[in-house]
mmCIF file of C-alpha atoms in Angstrom:
data_model
loop_
_atom_site.group_PDB
_atom_site.id
_atom_site.type_symbol
_atom_site.label_atom_id
_atom_site.label_comp_id
_atom_site.label_asym_id
_atom_site.label_seq_id
_atom_site.Cartn_x
_atom_site.Cartn_y
_atom_site.Cartn_z
ATOM 1 C CA UNK A 1423 137.246 111.458 -104.531
ATOM 2 C CA UNK A 1424 136.215 107.879 -105.345
ATOM 3 C CA UNK A 1425 133.525 109.093 -107.760
ATOM 4 C CA UNK A 1426 136.091 111.243 -109.593
ATOM 5 C CA UNK A 1427 138.483 108.333 -109.980
ATOM 6 C CA UNK A 1428 135.654 106.092 -111.203
ATOM 7 C CA UNK A 1429 134.684 108.674 -113.834
ATOM 8 C CA UNK A 1430 138.267 108.929 -115.075
ATOM 9 C CA UNK A 1431 138.512 105.149 -115.209
ATOM 10 C CA UNK A 1432 135.579 105.022 -117.632
ATOM 11 C CA UNK A 1433 137.899 106.220 -120.399
ATOM 12 C CA UNK A 1434 140.001 103.032 -120.144
ATOM 13 C CA UNK A 1435 137.350 100.503 -119.127
ATOM 14 C CA UNK A 1436 137.287 98.339 -122.244
ATOM 15 C CA UNK A 1437 136.234 94.934 -120.947
ATOM 16 C CA UNK A 1438 132.634 93.796 -121.357
ATOM 17 C CA UNK A 1439 131.065 90.986 -119.363
ATOM 18 C CA UNK A 1440 131.497 88.608 -122.307
ATOM 19 C CA UNK A 1441 135.210 89.406 -122.615
ATOM 20 C CA UNK A 1442 135.715 88.830 -118.908
ATOM 21 C CA UNK A 1443 133.818 85.529 -119.160
ATOM 22 C CA UNK A 1444 136.148 84.385 -121.947
ATOM 23 C CA UNK A 1445 139.222 85.429 -119.936
ATOM 24 C CA UNK A 1446 137.873 83.556 -116.920
ATOM 25 C CA UNK A 1447 137.219 80.405 -118.973
ATOM 26 C CA UNK A 1448 140.695 80.473 -120.550
ATOM 27 C CA UNK A 1449 142.484 80.930 -117.222
ATOM 28 C CA UNK A 1450 140.323 78.212 -115.663
ATOM 29 C CA UNK A 1451 141.150 75.888 -118.568
ATOM 30 C CA UNK A 1452 144.880 76.470 -118.019
ATOM 31 C CA UNK A 1453 144.483 75.701 -114.321
ATOM 32 C CA UNK A 1454 142.484 72.536 -114.936
ATOM 33 C CA UNK A 1455 144.862 71.407 -117.695
ATOM 34 C CA UNK A 1456 147.595 71.611 -115.069
ATOM 35 C CA UNK A 1457 145.656 69.888 -112.274
ATOM 36 C CA UNK A 1458 143.955 67.150 -114.313
ATOM 37 C CA UNK A 1459 146.119 66.395 -117.356
ATOM 38 C CA UNK A 1460 149.642 67.542 -116.472
ATOM 39 C CA UNK A 1461 149.496 66.323 -112.885
ATOM 40 C CA UNK A 1462 148.456 62.886 -114.142
ATOM 41 C CA UNK A 1463 151.512 62.817 -116.381
ATOM 42 C CA UNK A 1464 153.708 64.002 -113.511
ATOM 43 C CA UNK A 1465 152.475 61.218 -111.221
ATOM 44 C CA UNK A 1466 152.287 58.339 -113.694
ATOM 45 C CA UNK A 1467 155.137 59.010 -116.107
ATOM 46 C CA UNK A 1468 157.588 61.731 -115.116
ATOM 47 C CA UNK A 1469 157.937 60.815 -111.435
ATOM 48 C CA UNK A 1470 158.739 57.132 -112.159
ATOM 49 C CA UNK A 1471 161.151 58.330 -114.880
ATOM 50 C CA UNK A 1472 162.795 60.664 -112.357
ATOM 51 C CA UNK A 1473 163.141 57.864 -109.791
ATOM 52 C CA UNK A 1474 164.656 55.576 -112.436
ATOM 53 C CA UNK A 1475 167.277 58.195 -113.273
ATOM 54 C CA UNK A 1476 165.880 59.019 -116.707
ATOM 55 C CA UNK A 1477 165.279 62.649 -115.754
ATOM 56 C CA UNK A 1478 167.500 65.003 -113.795
ATOM 57 C CA UNK A 1479 166.385 66.600 -110.528
ATOM 58 C CA UNK A 1480 166.523 70.056 -112.149
ATOM 59 C CA UNK A 1481 164.264 68.955 -115.018
ATOM 60 C CA UNK A 1482 161.658 67.284 -112.816
ATOM 61 C CA UNK A 1483 161.409 70.057 -110.252
ATOM 62 C CA UNK A 1484 161.546 72.683 -112.992
ATOM 63 C CA UNK A 1485 158.397 71.197 -114.560
ATOM 64 C CA UNK A 1486 156.814 70.834 -111.119
ATOM 65 C CA UNK A 1487 157.514 74.488 -110.275
ATOM 66 C CA UNK A 1488 156.161 75.666 -113.645
ATOM 67 C CA UNK A 1489 152.973 73.699 -113.080
ATOM 68 C CA UNK A 1490 152.352 74.879 -109.524
ATOM 69 C CA UNK A 1491 153.670 78.443 -109.651
ATOM 70 C CA UNK A 1492 152.735 79.526 -113.177
ATOM 71 C CA UNK A 1493 149.875 77.408 -114.524
ATOM 72 C CA UNK A 1494 148.031 77.084 -111.216
ATOM 73 C CA UNK A 1495 148.782 80.746 -110.513
ATOM 74 C CA UNK A 1496 147.120 81.765 -113.773
ATOM 75 C CA UNK A 1497 144.133 79.707 -112.673
ATOM 76 C CA UNK A 1498 143.608 81.911 -109.608
ATOM 77 C CA UNK A 1499 142.505 84.733 -111.931
ATOM 78 C CA UNK A 1500 139.324 82.886 -112.915
ATOM 79 C CA UNK A 1501 137.306 82.553 -109.717
ATOM 80 C CA UNK A 1502 137.046 86.239 -108.697
ATOM 81 C CA UNK A 1503 135.980 87.050 -112.269
ATOM 82 C CA UNK A 1504 133.167 84.495 -112.089
ATOM 83 C CA UNK A 1505 132.121 85.998 -108.742
ATOM 84 C CA UNK A 1506 132.019 89.424 -110.411
ATOM 85 C CA UNK A 1507 129.886 88.107 -113.278
ATOM 86 C CA UNK A 1508 127.593 86.316 -110.836
ATOM 87 C CA UNK A 1509 126.957 89.512 -108.851
ATOM 88 C CA UNK A 1510 126.248 91.373 -112.100
ATOM 89 C CA UNK A 1511 123.946 88.609 -113.301
ATOM 90 C CA UNK A 1512 121.998 88.719 -110.046
ATOM 91 C CA UNK A 1513 121.491 92.469 -110.431
ATOM 92 C CA UNK A 1514 120.360 92.374 -114.069
ATOM 93 C CA UNK A 1515 118.413 89.114 -114.268
ATOM 94 C CA UNK A 1516 114.648 89.384 -114.698
ATOM 95 C CA UNK A 1517 114.019 86.022 -113.078
ATOM 96 C CA UNK A 1518 116.122 85.398 -109.983
ATOM 97 C CA UNK A 1519 114.383 82.105 -109.191
ATOM 98 C CA UNK A 1520 115.320 80.773 -112.607
ATOM 99 C CA UNK A 1521 118.860 82.103 -112.218
ATOM 100 C CA UNK A 1522 119.491 80.375 -108.898
ATOM 101 C CA UNK A 1523 117.663 77.242 -110.081
ATOM 102 C CA UNK A 1524 119.909 77.014 -113.133
ATOM 103 C CA UNK A 1525 122.985 77.358 -110.940
ATOM 104 C CA UNK A 1526 121.838 74.498 -108.718
ATOM 105 C CA UNK A 1527 120.962 72.337 -111.747
ATOM 106 C CA UNK A 1528 124.451 72.702 -113.222
ATOM 107 C CA UNK A 1529 126.003 72.113 -109.801
ATOM 108 C CA UNK A 1530 124.345 68.688 -109.857
ATOM 109 C CA UNK A 1531 125.202 68.080 -113.537
ATOM 110 C CA UNK A 1532 128.862 68.991 -112.977
ATOM 111 C CA UNK A 1533 129.441 66.985 -109.811
ATOM 112 C CA UNK A 1534 130.293 63.632 -111.404
ATOM 113 C CA UNK A 1535 132.695 65.120 -114.032
ATOM 114 C CA UNK A 1536 134.272 67.198 -111.237
ATOM 115 C CA UNK A 1537 134.675 64.206 -108.917
ATOM 116 C CA UNK A 1538 136.120 62.005 -111.655
ATOM 117 C CA UNK A 1539 138.396 64.694 -113.077
ATOM 118 C CA UNK A 1540 139.965 65.807 -109.807
ATOM 119 C CA UNK A 1541 139.447 63.028 -107.271
ATOM 120 C CA UNK A 1542 139.190 59.703 -109.105
ATOM 121 C CA UNK A 1543 142.306 58.384 -107.341
ATOM 122 C CA UNK A 1544 140.774 59.087 -103.942
ATOM 123 C CA UNK A 1545 137.252 57.888 -104.755
ATOM 124 C CA UNK A 1546 138.638 54.597 -106.134
ATOM 125 C CA UNK A 1547 140.696 54.126 -102.974
ATOM 126 C CA UNK A 1548 137.640 54.875 -100.805
ATOM 127 C CA UNK A 1549 135.336 52.688 -102.917
ATOM 128 C CA UNK A 1550 132.939 55.531 -103.798
ATOM 129 C CA UNK A 1551 133.888 56.005 -107.491
ATOM 130 C CA UNK A 1552 132.629 57.943 -109.451
ATOM 131 C CA UNK A 1553 131.565 60.062 -106.468
ATOM 132 C CA UNK A 1554 133.867 61.885 -104.077
ATOM 133 C CA UNK A 1555 131.752 63.099 -101.179
ATOM 134 C CA UNK A 1556 134.353 65.210 -99.391
ATOM 135 C CA UNK A 1557 134.535 68.108 -101.862
ATOM 136 C CA UNK A 1558 131.955 69.804 -104.123
ATOM 137 C CA UNK A 1559 132.322 71.690 -107.406
ATOM 138 C CA UNK A 1560 132.374 75.475 -107.791
ATOM 139 C CA UNK A 1561 128.755 75.685 -108.970
ATOM 140 C CA UNK A 1562 127.692 74.866 -105.415
ATOM 141 C CA UNK A 1563 129.783 77.809 -104.215
ATOM 142 C CA UNK A 1564 128.162 80.133 -106.745
ATOM 143 C CA UNK A 1565 124.725 78.760 -105.855
ATOM 144 C CA UNK A 1566 125.354 79.534 -102.176
ATOM 145 C CA UNK A 1567 126.640 82.976 -103.211
ATOM 146 C CA UNK A 1568 123.359 83.703 -104.990
ATOM 147 C CA UNK A 1569 121.414 82.369 -102.024
ATOM 148 C CA UNK A 1570 123.391 84.752 -99.809
ATOM 149 C CA UNK A 1571 122.375 87.744 -101.933
ATOM 150 C CA UNK A 1572 118.715 86.695 -101.868
ATOM 151 C CA UNK A 1573 118.692 86.254 -98.083
ATOM 152 C CA UNK A 1574 120.445 89.603 -97.693
ATOM 153 C CA UNK A 1575 117.691 91.258 -99.749
ATOM 154 C CA UNK A 1576 115.015 89.748 -97.509
ATOM 155 C CA UNK A 1577 116.901 90.701 -94.337
ATOM 156 C CA UNK A 1578 117.290 94.305 -95.508
ATOM 157 C CA UNK A 1579 113.555 94.616 -96.185
ATOM 158 C CA UNK A 1580 112.707 93.265 -92.745
ATOM 159 C CA UNK A 1581 115.127 95.668 -91.023
ATOM 160 C CA UNK A 1582 113.112 98.689 -92.251
ATOM 161 C CA UNK A 1583 114.211 102.310 -92.787
ATOM 162 C CA UNK A 1584 115.698 105.043 -90.630
ATOM 163 C CA UNK A 1585 119.031 105.876 -89.042
ATOM 164 C CA UNK A 1586 118.906 103.108 -86.462
ATOM 165 C CA UNK A 1587 118.063 100.566 -89.109
ATOM 166 C CA UNK A 1588 121.305 101.337 -91.013
ATOM 167 C CA UNK A 1589 123.300 99.688 -88.271
ATOM 168 C CA UNK A 1590 120.776 96.849 -88.206
ATOM 169 C CA UNK A 1591 121.108 96.398 -91.971
ATOM 170 C CA UNK A 1592 124.893 96.188 -91.773
ATOM 171 C CA UNK A 1593 124.678 93.666 -88.940
ATOM 172 C CA UNK A 1594 122.069 91.646 -90.878
ATOM 173 C CA UNK A 1595 124.246 91.540 -93.993
ATOM 174 C CA UNK A 1596 127.299 90.584 -91.956
ATOM 175 C CA UNK A 1597 125.342 87.894 -90.133
ATOM 176 C CA UNK A 1598 124.014 86.404 -93.382
ATOM 177 C CA UNK A 1599 127.513 86.322 -94.914
ATOM 178 C CA UNK A 1600 128.980 84.636 -91.821
ATOM 179 C CA UNK A 1601 126.235 81.991 -91.677
ATOM 180 C CA UNK A 1602 126.453 81.220 -95.416
ATOM 181 C CA UNK A 1603 130.258 81.158 -95.242
ATOM 182 C CA UNK A 1604 130.041 78.557 -92.468
ATOM 183 C CA UNK A 1605 127.602 76.515 -94.581
ATOM 184 C CA UNK A 1606 129.984 76.701 -97.557
ATOM 185 C CA UNK A 1607 132.781 75.329 -95.381
ATOM 186 C CA UNK A 1608 130.587 72.556 -93.981
ATOM 187 C CA UNK A 1609 129.450 71.548 -97.479
ATOM 188 C CA UNK A 1610 133.138 71.655 -98.516
ATOM 189 C CA UNK A 1611 132.483 73.320 -101.847
ATOM 190 C CA UNK A 1612 135.288 74.737 -103.979
ATOM 191 C CA UNK A 1613 136.713 77.984 -102.482
ATOM 192 C CA UNK A 1614 134.281 77.638 -99.569
ATOM 193 C CA UNK A 1615 133.733 80.741 -97.434
ATOM 194 C CA UNK A 1616 136.034 82.749 -99.693
ATOM 195 C CA UNK A 1617 133.479 82.524 -102.503
ATOM 196 C CA UNK A 1618 130.623 83.770 -100.302
ATOM 197 C CA UNK A 1619 132.682 86.772 -99.178
ATOM 198 C CA UNK A 1620 133.699 87.652 -102.759
ATOM 199 C CA UNK A 1621 130.173 87.475 -104.179
ATOM 200 C CA UNK A 1622 128.614 89.514 -101.376
ATOM 201 C CA UNK A 1623 131.371 92.149 -101.406
ATOM 202 C CA UNK A 1624 131.398 92.567 -105.194
ATOM 203 C CA UNK A 1625 127.616 92.974 -105.244
ATOM 204 C CA UNK A 1626 127.603 95.450 -102.350
ATOM 205 C CA UNK A 1627 130.309 97.609 -104.010
ATOM 206 C CA UNK A 1628 129.040 97.240 -107.592
ATOM 207 C CA UNK A 1629 128.574 101.021 -108.083
ATOM 208 C CA UNK A 1630 132.343 101.556 -107.941
ATOM 209 C CA UNK A 1631 134.896 99.470 -109.864
ATOM 210 C CA UNK A 1632 137.653 101.076 -107.794
ATOM 211 C CA UNK A 1633 136.086 99.901 -104.541
ATOM 212 C CA UNK A 1634 135.339 96.466 -106.007
ATOM 213 C CA UNK A 1635 138.949 96.023 -107.072
ATOM 214 C CA UNK A 1636 140.362 97.273 -103.762
ATOM 215 C CA UNK A 1637 137.786 95.302 -101.786
ATOM 216 C CA UNK A 1638 138.723 92.113 -103.619
ATOM 217 C CA UNK A 1639 142.419 92.543 -102.783
ATOM 218 C CA UNK A 1640 141.605 93.219 -99.131
ATOM 219 C CA UNK A 1641 139.224 90.254 -98.883
ATOM 220 C CA UNK A 1642 141.811 88.025 -100.548
ATOM 221 C CA UNK A 1643 144.323 88.891 -97.830
ATOM 222 C CA UNK A 1644 141.707 88.536 -95.062
ATOM 223 C CA UNK A 1645 140.431 85.132 -96.244
ATOM 224 C CA UNK A 1646 143.789 83.607 -97.198
ATOM 225 C CA UNK A 1647 146.234 85.376 -94.897
ATOM 226 C CA UNK A 1648 148.553 85.831 -97.887
ATOM 227 C CA UNK A 1649 149.844 88.820 -99.806
ATOM 228 C CA UNK A 1650 148.323 89.107 -103.319
ATOM 229 C CA UNK A 1651 150.335 87.370 -106.018
ATOM 230 C CA UNK A 1652 150.906 88.941 -109.435
ATOM 231 C CA UNK A 1653 148.000 86.857 -110.755
ATOM 232 C CA UNK A 1654 145.626 88.127 -108.050
ATOM 233 C CA UNK A 1655 146.660 91.678 -108.930
ATOM 234 C CA UNK A 1656 145.856 90.918 -112.582
ATOM 235 C CA UNK A 1657 142.373 89.737 -111.526
ATOM 236 C CA UNK A 1658 141.884 93.009 -109.611
ATOM 237 C CA UNK A 1659 142.947 95.000 -112.692
ATOM 238 C CA UNK A 1660 140.471 93.114 -114.866
ATOM 239 C CA UNK A 1661 137.702 93.987 -112.389
ATOM 240 C CA UNK A 1662 138.849 97.605 -112.582
ATOM 241 C CA UNK A 1663 138.601 97.576 -116.399
ATOM 242 C CA UNK A 1664 135.048 96.172 -116.514
ATOM 243 C CA UNK A 1665 132.747 98.672 -118.222
ATOM 244 C CA UNK A 1666 129.479 97.246 -116.914
ATOM 245 C CA UNK A 1667 128.228 96.181 -120.353
ATOM 246 C CA UNK A 1668 127.383 92.642 -121.417
ATOM 247 C CA UNK A 1669 128.812 92.772 -124.938
ATOM 248 C CA UNK A 1670 127.469 91.725 -128.322
ATOM 249 C CA UNK A 1671 128.178 87.985 -128.181
ATOM 250 C CA UNK A 1672 125.365 85.704 -127.043
ATOM 251 C CA UNK A 1673 127.240 83.334 -124.700
ATOM 252 C CA UNK A 1674 124.834 83.313 -121.759
ATOM 253 C CA UNK A 1675 125.091 79.568 -121.114
ATOM 254 C CA UNK A 1676 128.628 79.107 -122.410
ATOM 255 C CA UNK A 1677 130.254 78.809 -118.978
ATOM 256 C CA UNK A 1678 127.529 76.518 -117.662
ATOM 257 C CA UNK A 1679 128.301 73.832 -120.236
ATOM 258 C CA UNK A 1680 131.997 74.653 -120.612
ATOM 259 C CA UNK A 1681 132.702 73.696 -117.009
ATOM 260 C CA UNK A 1682 131.610 70.013 -117.003
ATOM 261 C CA UNK A 1683 132.520 69.429 -120.664
ATOM 262 C CA UNK A 1684 136.137 70.641 -120.507
ATOM 263 C CA UNK A 1685 136.771 68.725 -117.254
ATOM 264 C CA UNK A 1686 135.466 65.527 -118.890
ATOM 265 C CA UNK A 1687 137.623 66.074 -121.992
ATOM 266 C CA UNK A 1688 140.770 66.732 -119.953
ATOM 267 C CA UNK A 1689 140.202 63.622 -117.878
ATOM 268 C CA UNK A 1690 139.567 61.565 -121.016
ATOM 269 C CA UNK A 1691 142.776 62.930 -122.570
ATOM 270 C CA UNK A 1692 144.738 61.992 -119.442
ATOM 271 C CA UNK A 1693 143.451 58.404 -119.728
ATOM 272 C CA UNK A 1694 144.341 58.206 -123.412
ATOM 273 C CA UNK A 1695 147.853 59.495 -122.709
ATOM 274 C CA UNK A 1696 148.353 56.733 -120.157
#
């Protein structure tokens, strides 16, 4: 049944990996524009204006609702798409050591822009500027996701073959995911355990877009305790429309540099606007 549905879906699967990467970057940019630039304006200009009576309650809270419900909501589309691309990259890469090493390198490169862009107020108050030690950027999450897949591969080889080993393999995979999810929470990286679950699940179900899409929605509800929003459903539909091809554009390292650069530019723009 699932195989039949997957075959029928192939007729409408029009999104390549490059297209999904661009969609993910755009939705992430909208989210970060809201959280870095617009929120700065809300705190430093619009809120004082509202308190002084220069802006009505309806206007202020209308902007606040648009920022939190719409712009930040659009931003939730990005992360599951990056998890999808990461699981695909792990499968197709010819050099997994280089892949995971590059992820760790950009996690370190991106940390200062991330800390300044999102937590400068807190780091200044704590006297640790430009570093904010209580939260790490999303590259650390993706790095731990890749590490999870590598450890799972090793665990599956050790468990051996046979009927009894199938149960052992499932328990090994589950154990690895739980341990790495705990580590992600202890490190306090962006999305934490949720990221580990997404990456592992999307890789495990990569032969079926239908199962990947359904699995994502289920894992979203399990990890958040919330019903999927319209934006989460959109992310699931994008996963469903992925055709498994990379695409013609050569943008392999686009996201790597886009992440720290756009955060730095948004933070700089927020300072200039002040």
